[in-house]
Short mmCIF file of C-alpha atoms and ligand atoms in Angstrom, two decimals:
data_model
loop_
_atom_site.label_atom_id
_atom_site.label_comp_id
_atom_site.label_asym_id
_atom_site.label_seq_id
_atom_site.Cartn_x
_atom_site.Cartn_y
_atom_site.Cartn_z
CA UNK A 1 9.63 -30.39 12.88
CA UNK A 2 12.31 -27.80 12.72
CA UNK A 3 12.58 -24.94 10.13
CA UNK A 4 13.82 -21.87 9.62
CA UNK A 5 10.86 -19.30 9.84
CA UNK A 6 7.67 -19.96 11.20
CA UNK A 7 4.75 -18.52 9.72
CA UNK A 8 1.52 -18.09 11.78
CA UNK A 9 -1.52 -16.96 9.36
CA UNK A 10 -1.61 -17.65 5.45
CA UNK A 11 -3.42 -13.82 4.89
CA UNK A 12 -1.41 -11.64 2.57
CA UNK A 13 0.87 -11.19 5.07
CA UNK A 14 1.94 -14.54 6.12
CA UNK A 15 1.72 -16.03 2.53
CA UNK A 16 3.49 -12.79 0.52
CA UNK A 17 6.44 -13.64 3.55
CA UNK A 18 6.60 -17.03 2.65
CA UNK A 19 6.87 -16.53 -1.50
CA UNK A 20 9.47 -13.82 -0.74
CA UNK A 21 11.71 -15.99 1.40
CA UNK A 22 11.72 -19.10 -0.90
CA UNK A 23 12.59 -16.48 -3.81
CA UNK A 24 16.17 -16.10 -1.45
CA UNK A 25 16.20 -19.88 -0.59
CA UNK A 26 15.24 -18.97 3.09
CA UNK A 27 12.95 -21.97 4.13
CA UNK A 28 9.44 -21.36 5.71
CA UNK A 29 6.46 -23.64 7.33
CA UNK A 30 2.59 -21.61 7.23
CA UNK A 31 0.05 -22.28 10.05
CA UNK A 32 -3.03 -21.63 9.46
CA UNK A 33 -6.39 -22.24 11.68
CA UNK A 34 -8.81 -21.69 8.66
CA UNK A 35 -9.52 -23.68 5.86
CA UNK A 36 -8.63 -23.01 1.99
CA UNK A 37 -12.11 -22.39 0.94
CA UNK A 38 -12.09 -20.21 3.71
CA UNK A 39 -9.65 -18.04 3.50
CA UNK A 40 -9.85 -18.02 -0.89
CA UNK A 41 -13.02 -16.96 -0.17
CA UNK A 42 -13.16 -14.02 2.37
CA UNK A 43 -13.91 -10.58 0.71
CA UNK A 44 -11.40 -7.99 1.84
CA UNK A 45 -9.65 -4.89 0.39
CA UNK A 46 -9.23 -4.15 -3.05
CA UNK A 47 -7.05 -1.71 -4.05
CA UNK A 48 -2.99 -1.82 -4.38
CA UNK A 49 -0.68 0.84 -4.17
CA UNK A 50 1.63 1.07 -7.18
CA UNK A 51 4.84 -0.02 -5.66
CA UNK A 52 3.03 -3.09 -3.64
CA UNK A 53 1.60 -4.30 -7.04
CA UNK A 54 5.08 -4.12 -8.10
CA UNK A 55 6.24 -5.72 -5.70
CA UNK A 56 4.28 -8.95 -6.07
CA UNK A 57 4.77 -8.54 -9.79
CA UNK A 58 8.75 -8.99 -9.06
CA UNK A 59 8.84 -11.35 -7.23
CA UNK A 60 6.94 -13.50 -9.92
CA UNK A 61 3.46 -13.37 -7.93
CA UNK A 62 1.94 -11.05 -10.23
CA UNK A 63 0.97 -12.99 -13.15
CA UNK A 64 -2.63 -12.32 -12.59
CA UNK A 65 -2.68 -9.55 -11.07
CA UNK A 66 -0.59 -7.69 -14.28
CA UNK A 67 -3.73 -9.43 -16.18
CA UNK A 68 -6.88 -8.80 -14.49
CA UNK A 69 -5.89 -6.23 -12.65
CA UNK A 70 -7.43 -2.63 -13.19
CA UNK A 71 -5.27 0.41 -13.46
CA UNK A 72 -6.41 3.75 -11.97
CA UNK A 73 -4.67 7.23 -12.43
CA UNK A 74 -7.72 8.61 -10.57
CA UNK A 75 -10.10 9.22 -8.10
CA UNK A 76 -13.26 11.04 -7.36
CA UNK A 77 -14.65 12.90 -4.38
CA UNK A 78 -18.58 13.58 -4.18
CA UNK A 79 -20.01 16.14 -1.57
CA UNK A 80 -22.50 18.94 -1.81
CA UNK A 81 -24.16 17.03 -5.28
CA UNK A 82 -20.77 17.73 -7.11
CA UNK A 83 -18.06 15.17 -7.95
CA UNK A 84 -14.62 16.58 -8.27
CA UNK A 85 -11.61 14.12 -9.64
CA UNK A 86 -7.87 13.91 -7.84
CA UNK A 87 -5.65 13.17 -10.68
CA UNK A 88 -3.64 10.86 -8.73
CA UNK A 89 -1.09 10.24 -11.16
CA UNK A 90 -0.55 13.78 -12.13
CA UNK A 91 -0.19 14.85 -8.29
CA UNK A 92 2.12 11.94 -7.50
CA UNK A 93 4.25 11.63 -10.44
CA UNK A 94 2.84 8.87 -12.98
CA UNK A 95 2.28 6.66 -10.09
CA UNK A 96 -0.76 4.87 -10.24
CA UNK A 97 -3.21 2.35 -7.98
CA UNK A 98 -4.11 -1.14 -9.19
CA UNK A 99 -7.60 -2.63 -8.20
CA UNK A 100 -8.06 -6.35 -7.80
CA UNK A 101 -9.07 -8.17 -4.63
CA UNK A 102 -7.48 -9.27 -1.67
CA UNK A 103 -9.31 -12.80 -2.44
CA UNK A 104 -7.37 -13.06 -5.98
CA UNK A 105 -3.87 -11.92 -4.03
CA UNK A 106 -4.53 -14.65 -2.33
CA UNK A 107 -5.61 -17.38 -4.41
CA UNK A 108 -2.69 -16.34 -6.23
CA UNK A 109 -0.43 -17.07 -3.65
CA UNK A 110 -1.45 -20.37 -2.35
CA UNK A 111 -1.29 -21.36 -5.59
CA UNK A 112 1.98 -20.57 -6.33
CA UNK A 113 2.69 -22.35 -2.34
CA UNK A 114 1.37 -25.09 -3.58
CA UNK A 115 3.27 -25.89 -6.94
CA UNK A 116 6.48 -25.29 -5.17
CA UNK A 117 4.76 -28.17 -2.32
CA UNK A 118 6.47 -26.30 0.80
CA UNK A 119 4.22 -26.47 3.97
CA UNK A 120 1.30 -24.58 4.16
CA UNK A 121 -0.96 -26.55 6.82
CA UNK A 122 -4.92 -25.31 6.61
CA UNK A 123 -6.48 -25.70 9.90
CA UNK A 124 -4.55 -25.93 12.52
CA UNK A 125 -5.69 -25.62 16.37
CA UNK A 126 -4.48 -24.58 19.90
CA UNK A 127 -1.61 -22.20 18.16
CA UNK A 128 0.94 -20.96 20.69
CA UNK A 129 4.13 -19.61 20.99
CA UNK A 130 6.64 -19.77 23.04
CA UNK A 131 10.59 -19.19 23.89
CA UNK A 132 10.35 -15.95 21.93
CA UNK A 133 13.46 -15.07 23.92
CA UNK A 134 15.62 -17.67 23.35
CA UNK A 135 17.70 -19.01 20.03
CA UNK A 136 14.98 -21.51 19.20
CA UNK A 137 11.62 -20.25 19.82
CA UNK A 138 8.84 -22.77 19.13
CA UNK A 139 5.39 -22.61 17.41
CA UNK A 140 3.19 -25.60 19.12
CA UNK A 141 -0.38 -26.74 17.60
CA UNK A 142 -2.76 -29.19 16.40
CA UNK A 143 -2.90 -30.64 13.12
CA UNK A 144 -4.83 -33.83 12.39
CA UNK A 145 -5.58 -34.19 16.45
CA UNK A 146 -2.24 -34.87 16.83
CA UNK A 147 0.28 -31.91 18.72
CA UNK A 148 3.04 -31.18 17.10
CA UNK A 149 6.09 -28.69 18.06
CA UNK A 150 7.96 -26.60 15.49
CA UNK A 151 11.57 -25.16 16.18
CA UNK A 152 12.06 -22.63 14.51
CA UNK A 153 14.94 -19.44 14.18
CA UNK A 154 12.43 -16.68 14.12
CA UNK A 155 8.44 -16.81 14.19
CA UNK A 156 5.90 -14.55 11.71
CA UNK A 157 3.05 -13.02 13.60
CA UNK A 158 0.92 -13.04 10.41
CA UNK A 159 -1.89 -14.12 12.32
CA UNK A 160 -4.11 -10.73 11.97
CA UNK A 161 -5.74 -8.88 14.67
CA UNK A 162 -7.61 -11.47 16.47
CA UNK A 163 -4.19 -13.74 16.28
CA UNK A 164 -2.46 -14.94 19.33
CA UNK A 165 1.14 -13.86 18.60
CA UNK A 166 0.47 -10.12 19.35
CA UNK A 167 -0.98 -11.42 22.88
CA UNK A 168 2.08 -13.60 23.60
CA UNK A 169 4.17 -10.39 23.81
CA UNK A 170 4.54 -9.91 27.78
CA UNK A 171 2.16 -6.39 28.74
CA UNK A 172 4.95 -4.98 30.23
CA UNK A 173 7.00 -4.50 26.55
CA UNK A 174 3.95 -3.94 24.79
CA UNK A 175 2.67 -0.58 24.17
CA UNK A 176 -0.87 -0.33 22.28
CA UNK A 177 -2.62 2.97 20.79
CA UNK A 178 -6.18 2.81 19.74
CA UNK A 179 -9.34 4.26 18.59
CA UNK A 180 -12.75 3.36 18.33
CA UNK A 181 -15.69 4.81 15.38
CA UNK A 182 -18.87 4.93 16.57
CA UNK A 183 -19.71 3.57 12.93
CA UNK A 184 -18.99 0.81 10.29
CA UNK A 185 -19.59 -0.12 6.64
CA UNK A 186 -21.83 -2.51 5.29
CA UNK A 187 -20.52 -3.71 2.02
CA UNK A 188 -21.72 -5.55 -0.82
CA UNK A 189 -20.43 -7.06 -3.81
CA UNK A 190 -22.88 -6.90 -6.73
CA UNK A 191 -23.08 -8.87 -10.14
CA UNK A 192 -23.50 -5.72 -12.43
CA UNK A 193 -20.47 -3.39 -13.88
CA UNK A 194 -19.13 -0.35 -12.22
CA UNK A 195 -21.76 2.49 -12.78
CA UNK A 196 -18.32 4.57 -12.76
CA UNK A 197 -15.12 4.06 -14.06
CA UNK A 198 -13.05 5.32 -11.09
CA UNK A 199 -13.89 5.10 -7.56
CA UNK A 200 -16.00 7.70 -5.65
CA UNK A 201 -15.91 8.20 -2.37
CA UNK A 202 -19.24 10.43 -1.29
CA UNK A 203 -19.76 12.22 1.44
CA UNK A 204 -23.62 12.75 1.95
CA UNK A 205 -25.73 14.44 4.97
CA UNK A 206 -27.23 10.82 5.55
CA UNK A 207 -23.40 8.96 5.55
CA UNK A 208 -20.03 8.14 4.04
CA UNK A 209 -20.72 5.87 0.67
CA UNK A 210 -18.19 4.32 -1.52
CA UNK A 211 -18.56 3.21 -5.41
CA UNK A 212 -15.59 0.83 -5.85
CA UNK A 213 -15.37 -2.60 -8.26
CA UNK A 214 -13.60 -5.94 -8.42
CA UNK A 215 -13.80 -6.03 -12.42
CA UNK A 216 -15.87 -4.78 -15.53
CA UNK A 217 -18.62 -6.92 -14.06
CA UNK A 218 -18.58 -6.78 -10.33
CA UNK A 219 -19.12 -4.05 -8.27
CA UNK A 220 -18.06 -3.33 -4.42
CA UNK A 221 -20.45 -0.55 -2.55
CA UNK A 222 -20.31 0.52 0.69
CA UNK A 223 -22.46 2.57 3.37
CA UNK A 224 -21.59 3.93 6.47
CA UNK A 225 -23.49 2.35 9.14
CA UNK A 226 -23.77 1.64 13.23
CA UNK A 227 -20.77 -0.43 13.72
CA UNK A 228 -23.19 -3.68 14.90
CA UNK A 229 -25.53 -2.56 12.41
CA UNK A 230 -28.11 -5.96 11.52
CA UNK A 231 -28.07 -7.06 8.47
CA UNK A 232 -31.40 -8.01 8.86
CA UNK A 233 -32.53 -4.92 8.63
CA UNK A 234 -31.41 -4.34 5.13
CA UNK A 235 -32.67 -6.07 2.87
CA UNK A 236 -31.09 -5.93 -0.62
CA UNK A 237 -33.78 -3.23 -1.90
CA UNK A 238 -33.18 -1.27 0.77
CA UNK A 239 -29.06 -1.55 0.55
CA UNK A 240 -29.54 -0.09 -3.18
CA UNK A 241 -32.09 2.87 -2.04
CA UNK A 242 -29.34 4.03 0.21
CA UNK A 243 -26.95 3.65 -1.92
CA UNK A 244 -28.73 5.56 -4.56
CA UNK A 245 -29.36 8.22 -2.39
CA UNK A 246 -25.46 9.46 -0.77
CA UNK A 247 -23.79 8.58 -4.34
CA UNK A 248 -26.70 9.87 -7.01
CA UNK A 249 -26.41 13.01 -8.82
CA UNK A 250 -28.36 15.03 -11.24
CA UNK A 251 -28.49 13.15 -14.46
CA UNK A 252 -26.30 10.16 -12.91
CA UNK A 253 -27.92 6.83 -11.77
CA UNK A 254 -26.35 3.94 -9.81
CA UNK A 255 -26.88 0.84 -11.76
CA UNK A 256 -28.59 -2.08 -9.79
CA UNK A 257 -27.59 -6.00 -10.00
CA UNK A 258 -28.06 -8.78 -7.67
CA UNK A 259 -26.16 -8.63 -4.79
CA UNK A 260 -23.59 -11.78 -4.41
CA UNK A 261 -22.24 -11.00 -0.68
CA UNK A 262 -23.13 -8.62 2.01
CA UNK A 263 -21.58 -7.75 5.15
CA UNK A 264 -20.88 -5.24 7.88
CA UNK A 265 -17.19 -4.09 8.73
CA UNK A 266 -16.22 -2.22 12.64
CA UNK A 267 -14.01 0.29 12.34
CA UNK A 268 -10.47 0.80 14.25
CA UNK A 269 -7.37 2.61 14.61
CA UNK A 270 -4.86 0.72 16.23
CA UNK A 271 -1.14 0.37 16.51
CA UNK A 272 1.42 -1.98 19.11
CA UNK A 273 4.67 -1.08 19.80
CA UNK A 274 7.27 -2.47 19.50
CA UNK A 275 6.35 -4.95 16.00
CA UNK A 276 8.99 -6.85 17.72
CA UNK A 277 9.86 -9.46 20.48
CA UNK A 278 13.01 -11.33 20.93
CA UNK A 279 12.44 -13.70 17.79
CA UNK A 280 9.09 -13.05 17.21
CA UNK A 281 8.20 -10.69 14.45
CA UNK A 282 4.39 -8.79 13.87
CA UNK A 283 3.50 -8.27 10.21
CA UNK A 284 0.44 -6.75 9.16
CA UNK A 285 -3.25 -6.69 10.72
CA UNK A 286 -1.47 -8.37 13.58
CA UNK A 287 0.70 -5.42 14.63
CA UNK A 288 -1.72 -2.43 13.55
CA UNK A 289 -5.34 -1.21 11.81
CA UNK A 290 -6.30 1.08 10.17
CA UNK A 291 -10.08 1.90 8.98
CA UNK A 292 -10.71 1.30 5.31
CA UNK A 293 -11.28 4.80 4.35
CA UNK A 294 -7.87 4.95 2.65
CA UNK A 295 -7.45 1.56 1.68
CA UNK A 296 -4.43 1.41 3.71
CA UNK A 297 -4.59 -1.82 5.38
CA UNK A 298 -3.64 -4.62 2.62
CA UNK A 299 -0.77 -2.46 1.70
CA UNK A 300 0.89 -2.10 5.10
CA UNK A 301 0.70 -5.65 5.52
CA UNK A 302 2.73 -5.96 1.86
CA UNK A 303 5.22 -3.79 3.13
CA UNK A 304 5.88 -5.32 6.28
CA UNK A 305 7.05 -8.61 4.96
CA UNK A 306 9.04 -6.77 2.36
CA UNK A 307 10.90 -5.36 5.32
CA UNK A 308 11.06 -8.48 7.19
CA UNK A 309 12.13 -10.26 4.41
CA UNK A 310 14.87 -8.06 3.59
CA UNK A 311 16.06 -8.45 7.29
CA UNK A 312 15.67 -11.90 6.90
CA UNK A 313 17.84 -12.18 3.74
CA UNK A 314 20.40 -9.85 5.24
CA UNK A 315 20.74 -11.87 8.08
CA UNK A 316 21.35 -15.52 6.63
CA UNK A 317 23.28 -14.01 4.32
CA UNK A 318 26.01 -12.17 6.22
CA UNK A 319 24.58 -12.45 9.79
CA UNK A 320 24.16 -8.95 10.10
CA UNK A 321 21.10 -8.36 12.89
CA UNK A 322 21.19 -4.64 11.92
CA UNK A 323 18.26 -4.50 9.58
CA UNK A 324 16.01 -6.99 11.79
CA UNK A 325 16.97 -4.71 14.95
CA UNK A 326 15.46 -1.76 12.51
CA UNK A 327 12.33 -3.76 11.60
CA UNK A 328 10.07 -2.45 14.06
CA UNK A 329 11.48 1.20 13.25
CA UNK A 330 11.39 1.02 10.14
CA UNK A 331 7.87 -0.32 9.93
CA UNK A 332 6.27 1.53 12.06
CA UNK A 333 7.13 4.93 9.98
CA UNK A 334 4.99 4.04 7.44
CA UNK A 335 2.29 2.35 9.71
CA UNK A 336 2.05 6.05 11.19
CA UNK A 337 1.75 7.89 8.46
CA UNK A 338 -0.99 5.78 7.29
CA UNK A 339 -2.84 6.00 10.60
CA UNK A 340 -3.16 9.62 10.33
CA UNK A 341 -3.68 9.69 6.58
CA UNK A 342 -6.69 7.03 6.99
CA UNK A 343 -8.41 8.60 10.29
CA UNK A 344 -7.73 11.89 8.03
CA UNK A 345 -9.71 10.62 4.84
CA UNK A 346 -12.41 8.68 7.76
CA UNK A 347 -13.17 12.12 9.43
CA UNK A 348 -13.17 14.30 6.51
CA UNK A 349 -15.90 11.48 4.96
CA UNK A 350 -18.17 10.37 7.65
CA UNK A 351 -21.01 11.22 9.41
CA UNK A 352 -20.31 12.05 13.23
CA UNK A 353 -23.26 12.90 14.74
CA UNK A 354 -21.08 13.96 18.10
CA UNK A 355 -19.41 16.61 16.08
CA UNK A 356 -22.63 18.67 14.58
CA UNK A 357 -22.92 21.24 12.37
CA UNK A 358 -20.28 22.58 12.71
CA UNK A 359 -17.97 19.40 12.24
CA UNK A 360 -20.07 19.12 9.22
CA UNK A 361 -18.86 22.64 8.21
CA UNK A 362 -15.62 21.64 8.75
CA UNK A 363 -15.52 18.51 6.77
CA UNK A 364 -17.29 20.62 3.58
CA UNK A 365 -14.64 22.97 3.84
CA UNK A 366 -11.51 20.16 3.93
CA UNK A 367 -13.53 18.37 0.92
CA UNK A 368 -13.59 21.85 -0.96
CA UNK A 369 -10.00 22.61 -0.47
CA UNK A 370 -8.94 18.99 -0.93
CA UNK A 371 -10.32 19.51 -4.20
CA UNK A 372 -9.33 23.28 -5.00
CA UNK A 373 -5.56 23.27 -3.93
CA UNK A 374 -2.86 21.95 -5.56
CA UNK A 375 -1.27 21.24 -2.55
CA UNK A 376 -3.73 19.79 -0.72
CA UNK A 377 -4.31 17.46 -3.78
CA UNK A 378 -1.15 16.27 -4.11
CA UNK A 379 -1.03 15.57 -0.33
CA UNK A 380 -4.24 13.82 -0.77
CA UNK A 381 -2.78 11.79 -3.97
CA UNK A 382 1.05 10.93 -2.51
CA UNK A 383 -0.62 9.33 0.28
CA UNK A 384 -3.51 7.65 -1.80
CA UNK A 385 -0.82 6.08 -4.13
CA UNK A 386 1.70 5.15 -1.18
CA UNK A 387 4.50 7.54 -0.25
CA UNK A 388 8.15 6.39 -1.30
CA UNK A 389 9.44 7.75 1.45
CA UNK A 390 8.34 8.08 5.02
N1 LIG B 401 -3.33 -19.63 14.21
C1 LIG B 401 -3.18 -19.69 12.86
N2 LIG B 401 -3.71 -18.77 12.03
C2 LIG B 401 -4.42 -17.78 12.56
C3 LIG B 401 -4.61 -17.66 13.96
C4 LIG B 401 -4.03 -18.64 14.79
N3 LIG B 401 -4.17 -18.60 16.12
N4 LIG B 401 -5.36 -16.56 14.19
C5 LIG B 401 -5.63 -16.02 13.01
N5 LIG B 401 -5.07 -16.75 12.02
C6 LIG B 401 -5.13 -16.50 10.57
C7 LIG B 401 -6.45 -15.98 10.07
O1 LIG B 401 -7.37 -17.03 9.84
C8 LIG B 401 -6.05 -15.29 8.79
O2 LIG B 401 -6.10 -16.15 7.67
O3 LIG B 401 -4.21 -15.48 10.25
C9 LIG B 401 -4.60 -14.86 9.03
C10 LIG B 401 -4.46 -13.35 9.14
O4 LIG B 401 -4.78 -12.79 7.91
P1 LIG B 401 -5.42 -11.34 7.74
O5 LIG B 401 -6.43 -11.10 8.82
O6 LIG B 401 -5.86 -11.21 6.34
O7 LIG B 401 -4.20 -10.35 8.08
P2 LIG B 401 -2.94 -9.90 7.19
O8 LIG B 401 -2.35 -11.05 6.46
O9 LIG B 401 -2.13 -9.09 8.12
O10 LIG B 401 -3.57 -8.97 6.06
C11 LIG B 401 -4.05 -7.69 6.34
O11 LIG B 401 -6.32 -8.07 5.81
O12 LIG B 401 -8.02 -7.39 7.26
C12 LIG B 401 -7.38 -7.12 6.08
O13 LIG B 401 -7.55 -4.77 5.84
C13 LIG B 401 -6.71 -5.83 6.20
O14 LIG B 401 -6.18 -5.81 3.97
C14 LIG B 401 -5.61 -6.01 5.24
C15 LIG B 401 -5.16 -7.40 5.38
C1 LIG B 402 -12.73 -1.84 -1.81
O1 LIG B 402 -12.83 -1.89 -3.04
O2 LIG B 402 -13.03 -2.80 -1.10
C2 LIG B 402 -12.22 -0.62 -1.16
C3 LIG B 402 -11.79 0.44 -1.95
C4 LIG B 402 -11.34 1.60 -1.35
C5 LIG B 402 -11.32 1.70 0.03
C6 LIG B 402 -11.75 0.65 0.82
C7 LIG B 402 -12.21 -0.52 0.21
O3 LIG B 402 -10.90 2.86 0.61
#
């Protein structure tokens, strides 16, 4: 089989690609080792930055998401029993974030895959790459226990950070930068509406919680917890105690429903350099991570097709290489800006036992100024709602 990009991973990264290529007539083929129920079903991030939710909406994938989804101008911080609100929108000029689910973004997209019957192949095995250096790199695998070879111009990495497209990039081009949290969050999604009408991210003596939501009638909390914290040892009663405990305040109560999904999340900073490799391209969780603190990670992904795609166009087009030589560049501007802005929001929020009391005194401080200054707020904000320029 021969096309003209090949796609490994149908996440938000490899399927958004996709849909934006076939808007400029650029064909595509999607790999993907998972199934559809699988991947429709995985609960992920949930909140968009303002110009990523535009950009699905242009490029006619936001049909849904301009329906269901959930418009916030704000935020709220919680420490020291107070709650204090970051206006986003007034801090970061009318722009705005848009809540609804990585799972609907991608429902959404395979759908529209679908109708327009291009290939998207669900579980496919023994993915490899190979003559990344070359004119006509190749994307072998098993579909149907048959191998198969695809020829393609340039190969997608949209195969997340497990993937084996970042690994096929020889060590000696490769640079990686990383960090580890010595905790995670265990999540839930619960069948009750959001006790709050924007989200609130608490910092609390016992650990980071967050109050976020999927709709009016489902809820997404999360604790801070050991990173291979058992979920055994929570039980749902005990999930909600917690939870009651870092986000309650005097005379407000979190409301209680029955719990539809629960799960425990590591946390990881992590960036490779170059996002590049002859004709191989890294887009999204597959190139860099970043902890969920500042719901950073779907919207990276977003961006890094955009750019790809761009390059992409460009190049058919007029044949140009300039903007795919500047794709890694490019990319990785933003990726580092939200690396620091999402270990920034993760250390100002958690518990770290290494760092005391006085770390704690530190963080308190941040949080009050954070939500004292102008400036700090609007720092806060630009970055929350995604900066327009890096
Ligand atoms: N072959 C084919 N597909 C693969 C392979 C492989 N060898 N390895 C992984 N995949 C698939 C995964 O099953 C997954 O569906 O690649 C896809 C990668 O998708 P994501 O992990 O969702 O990554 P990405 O599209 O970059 O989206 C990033 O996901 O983890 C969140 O916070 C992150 O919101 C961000 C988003
Ligand atoms: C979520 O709703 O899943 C969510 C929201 C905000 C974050 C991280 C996750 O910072």
């Amino acid at each position: 089989m021969r096309t003209q990009v090949g796609i490994v991973g149908a996440g938000p990264a490899g399927l958004t690609l996709a849909h934006l290529l076939h808007v400029v007539g650029i064909e595509s083929v999607i790999l993907e080792h998972r199934s559809r129920d699988y991947i429709e079903h995985r609960v992920r991030a949930g909140v968009l930055e303002h110009a990523i939710a535009e950009l699905l909406v242009d490029a006619g994938a936001g049909d849904r998401l301009r329906r269901e989804g959930i418009v916030h101008h704000g935020i709220e911080l919680q420490f020291a029993g107070e709650r204090h609100r970051i206006s986003l929108s007034e801090l970061a000029d009318g722009r705005t974030i848009v809540i609804y689910g990585q799972t609907e973004v991608v429902k959404d997209l395979v759908a529209l895959r679908l109708d327009t019957g291009l290939p998207l192949l669900f579980e496919v095995s023994d993915v490899s790459v190979d003559a990344l250096e070359s004119e006509r790199p190749v994307v072998r695998y098993r579909h149907d226990g048959e191998a198969q070879v695809l020829e393609c111009d340039v190969i997608a990495g949209c195969d997340g950070f497990h993937g084996i497209c970042r690994p096929s990039i020889p060590t000696s081009v490769l640079r990686e930068f990383s960090r580890e949290y010595d905790f995670g969050w265990l999540g839930i999604l619960a069948a009750v509406a959001p006790s709050n009408d924007e989200l609130v991210y608490a910092h609390h003596e016992r650990g980071f919680a967050l109050l976020s939501l999927r709709s009016p009638e489902l809820s997404r909390l999360y604790i801070q917890c050991r990173p291979d914290e058992d979920l055994d040892g929570w039980p749902d009663e005990r999930v909600w105690e917690e939870l009651q405990i870092r986000l309650g305040l005097d005379g407000w109560t979190l409301a209680e429903g029955r719990v539809l999904e629960k799960g425990v999340t590591g946390m990881r900073s992590y960036v490779a350099e170059p996002m590049r490799h002859g004709r191989l391209f890294l887009a999204g969780d597959a190139a860099h991570i970043v902890p969920p603190t500042g719901a950073k990670g779907l919207n990276l992904a977003l961006h890094d097709v955009q750019v790809l795609a761009d390059a992409l166009g460009a190049w058919y087009r007029t044949g140009s290489q300039a903007l795919l030589d500047a794709y890694s560049a490019e990319c990785l501007r933003r990726v580092w800006r939200a690396e620091h802005f999402s270990w920034w929001m993760t250390s100002m929020l958690h518990r770290a036992d290494a760092d005391g009391d006085f770390g704690l005194r530190l963080q308190l401080s941040q949080l009050r100024y954070v939500t004292t200054s102008h400036a700090a707020a609007t720092s806060l904000a630009e970055n929350y709602v995604g900066l327009e320029r890096v």
